[in-house]
Coordinates of C-alpha atoms in Angstrom, one line a residue:
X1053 CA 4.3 3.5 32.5
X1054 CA 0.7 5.1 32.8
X1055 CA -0.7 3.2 30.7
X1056 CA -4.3 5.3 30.3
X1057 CA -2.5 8.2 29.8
X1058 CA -0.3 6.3 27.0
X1059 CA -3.9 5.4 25.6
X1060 CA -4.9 9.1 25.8
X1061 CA -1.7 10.4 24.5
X1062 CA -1.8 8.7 21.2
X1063 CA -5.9 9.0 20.6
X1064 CA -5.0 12.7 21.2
X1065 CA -2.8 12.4 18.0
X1066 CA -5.6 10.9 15.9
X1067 CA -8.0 13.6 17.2
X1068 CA -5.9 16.1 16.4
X1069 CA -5.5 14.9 12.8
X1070 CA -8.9 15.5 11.9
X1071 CA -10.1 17.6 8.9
X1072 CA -13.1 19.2 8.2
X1073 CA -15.1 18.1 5.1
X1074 CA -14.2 20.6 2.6
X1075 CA -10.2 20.2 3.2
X1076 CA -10.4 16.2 2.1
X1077 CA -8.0 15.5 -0.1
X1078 CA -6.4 12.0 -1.0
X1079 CA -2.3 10.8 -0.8
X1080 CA -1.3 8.2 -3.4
X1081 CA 1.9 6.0 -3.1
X1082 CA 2.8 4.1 -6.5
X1083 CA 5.3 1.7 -5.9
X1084 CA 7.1 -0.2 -9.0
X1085 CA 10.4 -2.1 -9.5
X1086 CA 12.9 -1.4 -12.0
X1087 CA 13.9 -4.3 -14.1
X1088 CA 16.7 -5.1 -16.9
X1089 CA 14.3 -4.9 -19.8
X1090 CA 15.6 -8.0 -21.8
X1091 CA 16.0 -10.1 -18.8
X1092 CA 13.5 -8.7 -16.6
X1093 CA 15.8 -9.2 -13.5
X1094 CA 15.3 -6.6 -10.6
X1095 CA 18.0 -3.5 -10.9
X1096 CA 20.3 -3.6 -7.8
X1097 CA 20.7 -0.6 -5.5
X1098 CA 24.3 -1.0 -5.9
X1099 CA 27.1 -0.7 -9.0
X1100 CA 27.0 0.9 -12.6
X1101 CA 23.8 1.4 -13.6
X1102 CA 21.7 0.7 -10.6
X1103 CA 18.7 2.1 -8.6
X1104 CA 21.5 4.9 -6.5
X1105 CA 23.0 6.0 -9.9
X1106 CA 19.1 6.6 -11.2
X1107 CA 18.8 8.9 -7.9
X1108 CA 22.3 10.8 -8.2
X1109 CA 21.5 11.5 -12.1
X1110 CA 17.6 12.9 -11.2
X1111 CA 19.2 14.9 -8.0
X1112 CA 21.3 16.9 -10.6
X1113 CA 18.7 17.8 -12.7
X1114 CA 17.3 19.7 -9.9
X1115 CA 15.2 16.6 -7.1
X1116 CA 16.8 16.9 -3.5
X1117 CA 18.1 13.7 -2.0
X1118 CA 17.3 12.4 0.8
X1119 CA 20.7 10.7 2.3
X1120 CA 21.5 8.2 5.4
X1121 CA 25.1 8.9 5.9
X1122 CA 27.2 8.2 2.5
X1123 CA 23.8 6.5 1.0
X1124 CA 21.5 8.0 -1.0
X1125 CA 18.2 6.9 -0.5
X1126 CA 15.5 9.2 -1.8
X1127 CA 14.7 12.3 -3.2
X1128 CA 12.1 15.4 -3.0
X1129 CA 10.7 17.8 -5.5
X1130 CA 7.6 19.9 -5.2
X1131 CA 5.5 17.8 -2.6
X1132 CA 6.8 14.4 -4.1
X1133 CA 8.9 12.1 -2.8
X1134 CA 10.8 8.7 -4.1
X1135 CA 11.6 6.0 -1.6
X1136 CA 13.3 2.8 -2.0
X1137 CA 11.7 -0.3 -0.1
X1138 CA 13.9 -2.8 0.8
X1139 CA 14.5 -4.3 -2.0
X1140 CA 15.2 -1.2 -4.1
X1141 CA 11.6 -1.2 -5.4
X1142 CA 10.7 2.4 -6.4
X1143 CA 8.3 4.2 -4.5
X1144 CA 6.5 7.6 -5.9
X1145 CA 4.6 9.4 -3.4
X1146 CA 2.4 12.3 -4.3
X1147 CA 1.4 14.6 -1.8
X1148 CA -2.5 14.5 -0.8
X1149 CA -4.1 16.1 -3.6
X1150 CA -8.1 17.2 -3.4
X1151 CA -8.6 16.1 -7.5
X1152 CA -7.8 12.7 -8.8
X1153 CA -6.6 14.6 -12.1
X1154 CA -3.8 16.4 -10.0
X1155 CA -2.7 13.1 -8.5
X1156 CA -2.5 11.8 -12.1
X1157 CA -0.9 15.0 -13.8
X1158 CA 1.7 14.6 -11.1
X1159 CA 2.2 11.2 -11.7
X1160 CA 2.8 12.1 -14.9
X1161 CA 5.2 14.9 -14.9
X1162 CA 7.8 12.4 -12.6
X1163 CA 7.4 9.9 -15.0
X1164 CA 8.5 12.2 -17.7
X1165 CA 11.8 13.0 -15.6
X1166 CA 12.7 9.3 -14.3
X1167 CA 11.8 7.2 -17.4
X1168 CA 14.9 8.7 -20.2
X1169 CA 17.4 7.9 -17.3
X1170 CA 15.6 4.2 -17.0
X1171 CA 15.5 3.9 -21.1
X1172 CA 19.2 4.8 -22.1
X1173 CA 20.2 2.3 -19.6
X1174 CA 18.0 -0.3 -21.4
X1175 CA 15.8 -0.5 -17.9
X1176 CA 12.0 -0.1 -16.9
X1177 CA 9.7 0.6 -14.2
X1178 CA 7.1 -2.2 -14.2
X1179 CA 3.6 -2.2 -12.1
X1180 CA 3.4 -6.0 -10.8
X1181 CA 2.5 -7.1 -7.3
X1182 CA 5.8 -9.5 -6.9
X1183 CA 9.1 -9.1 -8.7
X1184 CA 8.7 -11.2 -12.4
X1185 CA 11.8 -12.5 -12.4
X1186 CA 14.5 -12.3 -9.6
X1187 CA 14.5 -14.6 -7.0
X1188 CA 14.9 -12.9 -3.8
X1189 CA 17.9 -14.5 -2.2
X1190 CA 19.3 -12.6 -5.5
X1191 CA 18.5 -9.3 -4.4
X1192 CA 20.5 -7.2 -1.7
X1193 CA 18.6 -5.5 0.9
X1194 CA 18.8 -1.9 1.1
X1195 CA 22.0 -0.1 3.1
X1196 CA 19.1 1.4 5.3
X1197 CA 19.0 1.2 9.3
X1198 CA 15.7 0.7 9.4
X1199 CA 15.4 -2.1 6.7
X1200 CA 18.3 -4.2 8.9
X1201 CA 16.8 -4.0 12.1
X1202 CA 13.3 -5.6 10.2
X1203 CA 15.0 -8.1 8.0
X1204 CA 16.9 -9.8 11.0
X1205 CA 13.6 -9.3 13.1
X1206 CA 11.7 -11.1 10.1
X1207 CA 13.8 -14.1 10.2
X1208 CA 12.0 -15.8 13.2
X1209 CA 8.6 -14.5 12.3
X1210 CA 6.5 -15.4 9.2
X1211 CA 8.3 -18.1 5.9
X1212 CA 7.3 -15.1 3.9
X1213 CA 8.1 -12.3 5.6
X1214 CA 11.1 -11.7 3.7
X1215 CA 9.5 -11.7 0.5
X1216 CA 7.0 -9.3 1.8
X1217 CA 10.2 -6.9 2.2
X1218 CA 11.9 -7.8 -1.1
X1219 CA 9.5 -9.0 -3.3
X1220 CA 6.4 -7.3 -3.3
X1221 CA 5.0 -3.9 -4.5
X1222 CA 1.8 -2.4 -4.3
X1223 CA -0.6 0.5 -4.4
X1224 CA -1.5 2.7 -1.3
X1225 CA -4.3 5.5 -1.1
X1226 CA -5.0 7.6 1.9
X1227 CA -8.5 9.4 3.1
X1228 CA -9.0 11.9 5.5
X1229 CA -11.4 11.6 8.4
X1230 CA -13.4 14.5 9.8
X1231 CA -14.0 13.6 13.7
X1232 CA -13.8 10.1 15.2
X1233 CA -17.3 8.4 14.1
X1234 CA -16.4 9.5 10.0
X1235 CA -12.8 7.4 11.5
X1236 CA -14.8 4.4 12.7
X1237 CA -17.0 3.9 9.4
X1238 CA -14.3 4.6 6.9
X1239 CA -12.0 2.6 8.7
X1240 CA -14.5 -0.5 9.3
X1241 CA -15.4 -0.5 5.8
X1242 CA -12.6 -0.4 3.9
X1243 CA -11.6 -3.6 6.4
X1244 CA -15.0 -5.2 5.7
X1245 CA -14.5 -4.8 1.6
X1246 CA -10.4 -5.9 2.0
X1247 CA -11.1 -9.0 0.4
X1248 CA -12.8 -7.3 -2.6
X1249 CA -10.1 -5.3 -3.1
X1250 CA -7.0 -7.8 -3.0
X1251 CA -8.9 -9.7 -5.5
X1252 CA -10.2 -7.0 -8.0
X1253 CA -6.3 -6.1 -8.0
X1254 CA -4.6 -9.0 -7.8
X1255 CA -1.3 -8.6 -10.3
X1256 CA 1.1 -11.1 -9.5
X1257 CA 1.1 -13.9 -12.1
X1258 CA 4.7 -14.9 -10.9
X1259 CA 6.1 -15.7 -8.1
X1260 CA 9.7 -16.6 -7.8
X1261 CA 10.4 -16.3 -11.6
X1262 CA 8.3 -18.9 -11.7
X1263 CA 4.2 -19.0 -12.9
X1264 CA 1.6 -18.8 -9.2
X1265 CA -0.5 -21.1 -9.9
X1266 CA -2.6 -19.9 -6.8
X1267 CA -4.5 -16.5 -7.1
X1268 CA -3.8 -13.3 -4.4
X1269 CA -0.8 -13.9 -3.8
X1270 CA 0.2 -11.0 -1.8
X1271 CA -2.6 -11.8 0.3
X1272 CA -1.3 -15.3 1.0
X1273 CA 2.2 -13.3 1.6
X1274 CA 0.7 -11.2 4.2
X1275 CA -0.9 -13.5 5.9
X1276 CA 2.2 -15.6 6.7
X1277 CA 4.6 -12.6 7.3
X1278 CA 3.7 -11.7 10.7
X1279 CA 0.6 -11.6 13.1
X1280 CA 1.7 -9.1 15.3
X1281 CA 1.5 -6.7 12.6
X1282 CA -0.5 -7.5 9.5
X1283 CA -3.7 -9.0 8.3
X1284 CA -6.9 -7.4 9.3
X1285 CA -6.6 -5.8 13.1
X1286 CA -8.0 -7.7 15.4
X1287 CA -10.5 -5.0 16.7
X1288 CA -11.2 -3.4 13.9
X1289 CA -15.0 -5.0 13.2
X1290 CA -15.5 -4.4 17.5
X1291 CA -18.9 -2.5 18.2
X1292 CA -16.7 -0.4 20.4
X1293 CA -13.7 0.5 17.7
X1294 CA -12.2 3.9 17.4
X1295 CA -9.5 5.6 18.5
X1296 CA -8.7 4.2 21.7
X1297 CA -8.9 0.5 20.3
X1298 CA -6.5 1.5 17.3
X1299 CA -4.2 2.6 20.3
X1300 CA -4.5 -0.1 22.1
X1301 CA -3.6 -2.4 19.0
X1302 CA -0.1 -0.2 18.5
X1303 CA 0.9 -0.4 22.5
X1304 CA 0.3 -4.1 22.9
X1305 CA 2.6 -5.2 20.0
X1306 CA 6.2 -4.8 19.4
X1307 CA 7.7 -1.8 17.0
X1308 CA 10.8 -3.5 16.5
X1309 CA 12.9 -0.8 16.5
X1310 CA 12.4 2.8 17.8
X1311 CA 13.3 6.0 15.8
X1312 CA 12.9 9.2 18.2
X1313 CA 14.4 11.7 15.5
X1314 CA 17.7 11.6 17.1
X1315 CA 18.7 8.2 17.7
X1316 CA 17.3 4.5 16.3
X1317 CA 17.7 1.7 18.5
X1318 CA 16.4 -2.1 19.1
X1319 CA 13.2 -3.1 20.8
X1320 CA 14.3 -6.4 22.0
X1321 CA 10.9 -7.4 21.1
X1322 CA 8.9 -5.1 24.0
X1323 CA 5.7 -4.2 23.5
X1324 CA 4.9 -0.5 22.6
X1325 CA 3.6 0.1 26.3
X1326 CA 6.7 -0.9 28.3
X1327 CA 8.4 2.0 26.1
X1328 CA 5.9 4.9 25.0
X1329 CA 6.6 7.8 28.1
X1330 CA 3.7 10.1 27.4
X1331 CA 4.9 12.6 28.9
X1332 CA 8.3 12.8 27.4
X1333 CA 8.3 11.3 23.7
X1334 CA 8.8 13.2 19.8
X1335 CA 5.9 13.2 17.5
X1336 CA 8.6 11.7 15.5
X1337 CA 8.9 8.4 17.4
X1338 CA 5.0 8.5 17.7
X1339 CA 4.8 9.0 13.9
X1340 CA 7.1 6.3 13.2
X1341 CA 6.0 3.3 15.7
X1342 CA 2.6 4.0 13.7
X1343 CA 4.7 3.2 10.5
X1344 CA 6.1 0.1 11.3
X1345 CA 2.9 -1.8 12.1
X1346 CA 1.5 -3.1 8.5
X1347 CA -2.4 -4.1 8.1
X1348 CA -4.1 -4.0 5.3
X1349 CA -5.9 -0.9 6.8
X1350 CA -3.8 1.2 9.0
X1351 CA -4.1 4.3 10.9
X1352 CA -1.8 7.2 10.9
X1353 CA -2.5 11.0 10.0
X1354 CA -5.0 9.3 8.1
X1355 CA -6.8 6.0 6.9
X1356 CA -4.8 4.1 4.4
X1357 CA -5.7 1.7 2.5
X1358 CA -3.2 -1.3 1.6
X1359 CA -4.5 -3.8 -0.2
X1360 CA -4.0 -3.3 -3.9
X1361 CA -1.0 -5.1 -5.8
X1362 CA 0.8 -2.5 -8.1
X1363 CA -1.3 -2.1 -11.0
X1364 CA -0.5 -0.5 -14.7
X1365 CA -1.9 2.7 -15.7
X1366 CA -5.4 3.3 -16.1
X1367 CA -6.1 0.3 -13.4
X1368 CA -4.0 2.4 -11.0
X1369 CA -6.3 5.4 -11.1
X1370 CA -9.4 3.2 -11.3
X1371 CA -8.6 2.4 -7.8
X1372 CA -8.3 5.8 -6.3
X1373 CA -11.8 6.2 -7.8
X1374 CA -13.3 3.5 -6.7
X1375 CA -12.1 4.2 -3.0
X1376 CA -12.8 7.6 -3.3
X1377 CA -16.2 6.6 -4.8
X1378 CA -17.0 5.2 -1.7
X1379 CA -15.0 6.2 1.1
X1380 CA -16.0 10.1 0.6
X1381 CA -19.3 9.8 0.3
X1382 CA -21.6 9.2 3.1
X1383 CA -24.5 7.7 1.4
X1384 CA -22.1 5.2 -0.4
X1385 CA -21.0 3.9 2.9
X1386 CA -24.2 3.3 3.8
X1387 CA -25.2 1.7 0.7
X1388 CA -21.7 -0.9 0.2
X1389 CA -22.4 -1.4 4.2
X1390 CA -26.3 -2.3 3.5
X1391 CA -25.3 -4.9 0.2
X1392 CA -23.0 -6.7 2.5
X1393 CA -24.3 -7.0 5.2
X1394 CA -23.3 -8.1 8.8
X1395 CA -19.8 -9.0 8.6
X1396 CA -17.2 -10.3 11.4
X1397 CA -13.3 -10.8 11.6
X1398 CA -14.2 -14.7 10.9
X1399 CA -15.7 -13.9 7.5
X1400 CA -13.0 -11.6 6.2
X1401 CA -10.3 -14.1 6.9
X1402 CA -12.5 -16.9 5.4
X1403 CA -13.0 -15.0 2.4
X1404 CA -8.9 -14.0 2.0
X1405 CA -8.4 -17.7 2.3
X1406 CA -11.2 -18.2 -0.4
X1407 CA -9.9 -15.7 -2.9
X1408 CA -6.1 -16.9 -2.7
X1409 CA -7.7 -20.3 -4.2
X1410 CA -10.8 -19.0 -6.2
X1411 CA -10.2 -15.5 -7.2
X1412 CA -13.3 -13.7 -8.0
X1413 CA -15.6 -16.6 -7.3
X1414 CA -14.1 -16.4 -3.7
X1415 CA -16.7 -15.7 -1.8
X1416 CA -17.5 -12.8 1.4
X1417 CA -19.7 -14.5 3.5
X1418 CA -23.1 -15.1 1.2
X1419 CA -22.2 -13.7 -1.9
X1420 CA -19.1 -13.4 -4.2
X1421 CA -16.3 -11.3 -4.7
X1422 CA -17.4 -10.9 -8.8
X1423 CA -20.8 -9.8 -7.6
X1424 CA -19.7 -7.7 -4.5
X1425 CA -17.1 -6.2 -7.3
X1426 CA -19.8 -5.1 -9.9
X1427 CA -22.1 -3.8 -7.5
X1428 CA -19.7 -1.7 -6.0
X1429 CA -18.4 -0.2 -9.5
X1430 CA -22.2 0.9 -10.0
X1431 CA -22.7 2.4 -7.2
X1432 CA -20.0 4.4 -6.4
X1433 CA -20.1 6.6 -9.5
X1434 CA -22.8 9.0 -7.4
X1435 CA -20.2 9.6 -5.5
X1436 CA -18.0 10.8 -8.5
X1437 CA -18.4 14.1 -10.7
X1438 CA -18.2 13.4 -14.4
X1439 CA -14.8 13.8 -14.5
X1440 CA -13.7 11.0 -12.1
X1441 CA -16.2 8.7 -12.9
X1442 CA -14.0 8.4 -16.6
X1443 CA -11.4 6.6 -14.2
X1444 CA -13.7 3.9 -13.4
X1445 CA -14.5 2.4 -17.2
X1446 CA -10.9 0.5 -17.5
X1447 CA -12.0 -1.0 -14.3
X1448 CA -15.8 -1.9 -15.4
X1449 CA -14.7 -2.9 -18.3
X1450 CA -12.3 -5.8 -17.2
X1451 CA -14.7 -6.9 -14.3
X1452 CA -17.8 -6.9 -16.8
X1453 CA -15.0 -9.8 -18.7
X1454 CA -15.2 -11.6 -15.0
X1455 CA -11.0 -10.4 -15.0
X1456 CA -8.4 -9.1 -13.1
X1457 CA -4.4 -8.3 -13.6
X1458 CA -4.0 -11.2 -12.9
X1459 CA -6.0 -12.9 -15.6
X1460 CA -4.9 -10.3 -18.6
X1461 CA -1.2 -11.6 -17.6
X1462 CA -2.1 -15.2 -18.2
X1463 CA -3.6 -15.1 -20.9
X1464 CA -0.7 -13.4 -22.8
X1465 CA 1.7 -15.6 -20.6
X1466 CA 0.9 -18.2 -23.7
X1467 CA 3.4 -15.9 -26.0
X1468 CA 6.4 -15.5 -23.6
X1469 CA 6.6 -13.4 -19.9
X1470 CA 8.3 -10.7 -22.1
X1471 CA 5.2 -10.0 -23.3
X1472 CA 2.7 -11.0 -20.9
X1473 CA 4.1 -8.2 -19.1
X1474 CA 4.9 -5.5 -21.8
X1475 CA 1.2 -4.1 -20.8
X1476 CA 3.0 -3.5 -17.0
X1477 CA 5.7 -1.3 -18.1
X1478 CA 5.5 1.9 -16.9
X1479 CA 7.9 3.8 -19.9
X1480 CA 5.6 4.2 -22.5
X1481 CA 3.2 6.0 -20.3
X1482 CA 5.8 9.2 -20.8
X1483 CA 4.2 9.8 -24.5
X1484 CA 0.4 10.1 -23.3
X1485 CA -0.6 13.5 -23.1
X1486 CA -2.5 13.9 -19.9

């Protein structure tokens, strides 16, 4: 293969996914799991009452599933889309909206289809970063193609790469880019603050249905699932990032599988560039390879940003405005990348190791998540109107109390998990009038 012209061909891609400034607008995927709400056990895909029977009932009252031969799998309706992760955790995607208030009003208006279905069946959606409850040897993997061909790939990479695909759920937010530089800063910097934002939204109290003593730990899941794919990329702090070195990252490392539209099949562990033909390939197989690579900042059609367990309503929203806060606004880049400082690859993976034992008194280089945290929160509302920046008190609030998730759910662990986790559940949300 050419392998400059394989370069070419996929920077071409990124290039042509540019926006200009006034067509920004921001995609949102919420992901939960829905638990037994006595037991707090994860709902299985399969038999009465699970996860497939939730989809069939919400396809007849007028979504439009999405099937893989016999299985249903997801559905559609107006711009939004649920998926099921591997281990049947529920994933709502809103379509990139411009206002965070449209994000949220659509959030909403699912919510107020999906939860009655989850209630008369005594069930719950629940915003945590790990499953509460359910061990994961407990819980079937998806009937999915795609999920097979990773979980038997998994088993010789990282000890916790399977609970990465069963286990874990979190909250992902995407930003346009309006020409390669606008790439290389937004990109950079939401890599350079990754540490900051694992820890501001760290929500997993348990682990294994048992209490994590540890802090982050999707962080510390991450970074033992699989180095050819996750973690920080390599190049991404390089003077000379962009587009080509983003390309570069995705042709030197395997895909694991391929899906060209038409047919799916097996790597055998091949790098990208023994297989990418430039100049006969689908945008589909493109688009695809650049999904199954998982950092905590990835390129596709856009930057998105990984890092953030699932968090309850308002939290969830807080983060959208805090990234947005800085991400589209120019003079907040410049002002989060002046209070940092000069950082390198070496001190963002110091500080993900610091944070997994110390939290928010981890520390990024010379100073500490807590105070990195604050001064982002007061700075970022410029880049807000008046309406947006009402997203960020929930947020303030809790890190003015030096707290995250993480902290609220221990403290109420003292009662019972039942209720150290009622604050997570996603069902009552359906009688707030947005």
């Amino acid at each position: 293969m050419d392998y400059i012209k394989q370069v070419k061909e996929i920077e071409k891609y990124f290039k042509d996914n540019e926006k200009e400034e006034k067509d920004f607008k921001i995609g949102v995927e919420f992901e939960h799991f829905i638990i037994d709400k006595d037991s707090l056990k994860t709902i299985s895909y399969y038999g009465d009452n699970g996860v497939e029977e939730t989809l069939e009932e919400l396809v007849s009252k007028g979504w439009k599933g999405i099937y893989e031969g016999k299985y249903l799998l997801g559905l559609n309706k107006n711009g939004t889309t649920v998926t099921l992760e591997p281990g049947s955790q529920f994933e709502l995607s809103i379509s990139a909206r411009k206002d965070i208030k449209d994000i949220e009003k659509e959030y909403f208006n699912s919510l107020k289809e999906i939860i009655p279905i989850l209630e008369r069946k005594n069930q719950a959606l629940i915003t945590t970063g790990y499953q509460p409850e359910t061990k994961i040897s407990d819980i079937k993997i998806l009937p999915k193609q795609r999920y097979a061909y990773m979980y038997e790939y998994f088993k010789k990479r990282g000890a916790f790469a399977h609970n990465m695909m069963k286990g874990t759920a979190s909250l992902q937010v995407s930003f346009d880019y309006k020409s390669e530089e606008d790439y290389i800063r937004k990109f950079k910097l939401a890599n350079i603050i990754s540490p900051v934002i694992y820890a501001i939204f760290d929500n997993a109290f348990y682990f294994e249905g048992e209490t994590w003593n540890k802090r982050n730990l999707r962080t510390h899941i991450w970074e033992n699932c699989d180095s050819d794919r996750c973690g920080i990329v390599d190049v991404a702090l390089d003077k000379d990032f962009g587009y080509k070195k983003y390309a570069e990252y995705i042709l030197n490392r395997p895909p694991i599988f391929i899906d060209d539209g038409e047919k799916i099949y097996y790597t055998d562990n091949k790098p990208y560039k023994e297989i990418f033909n430039p100049d006969d390939y689908s945008i589909e197989e493109l688009e695809h390879v650049l999904t199954m690579f998982f950092p905590d900042v990835r390129t596709k059609k856009y930057v998105e940003v990984r890092m953030m367990d699932s968090i309850p309503y308002p939290l969830n929203f807080s983060a959208i405005a805090l990234l947005k806060g800085i991400l589209y606004d120019e003079k907040n880049i410049d002002n989060v990348y002046n209070y940092i400082g000069d950082i390198d690859i070496l001190d963002i993976n110091k500080a993900k190791a610091d944070i997994i034992e110390k939290g928010l008194d981890g520390r990024l280089k010379d100073k500490t998540i807590y105070e990195i945290a604050k001064y982002i929160i007061k700075v970022i509302k410029s880049g807000l109107n008046k309406e947006e920046r009402e997203y960020i008190i929930p947020l303030e609030k809790m890190i003015s109390e030096k707290k995250t998730p993480y902290d609220i759910t221990r403290d109420k662990d003292s009662a019972s998990k039942k209720e150290a986790l009622d604050w997570c559940i996603v069902n009552n949300l359906v009688n707030i009038e947005k």
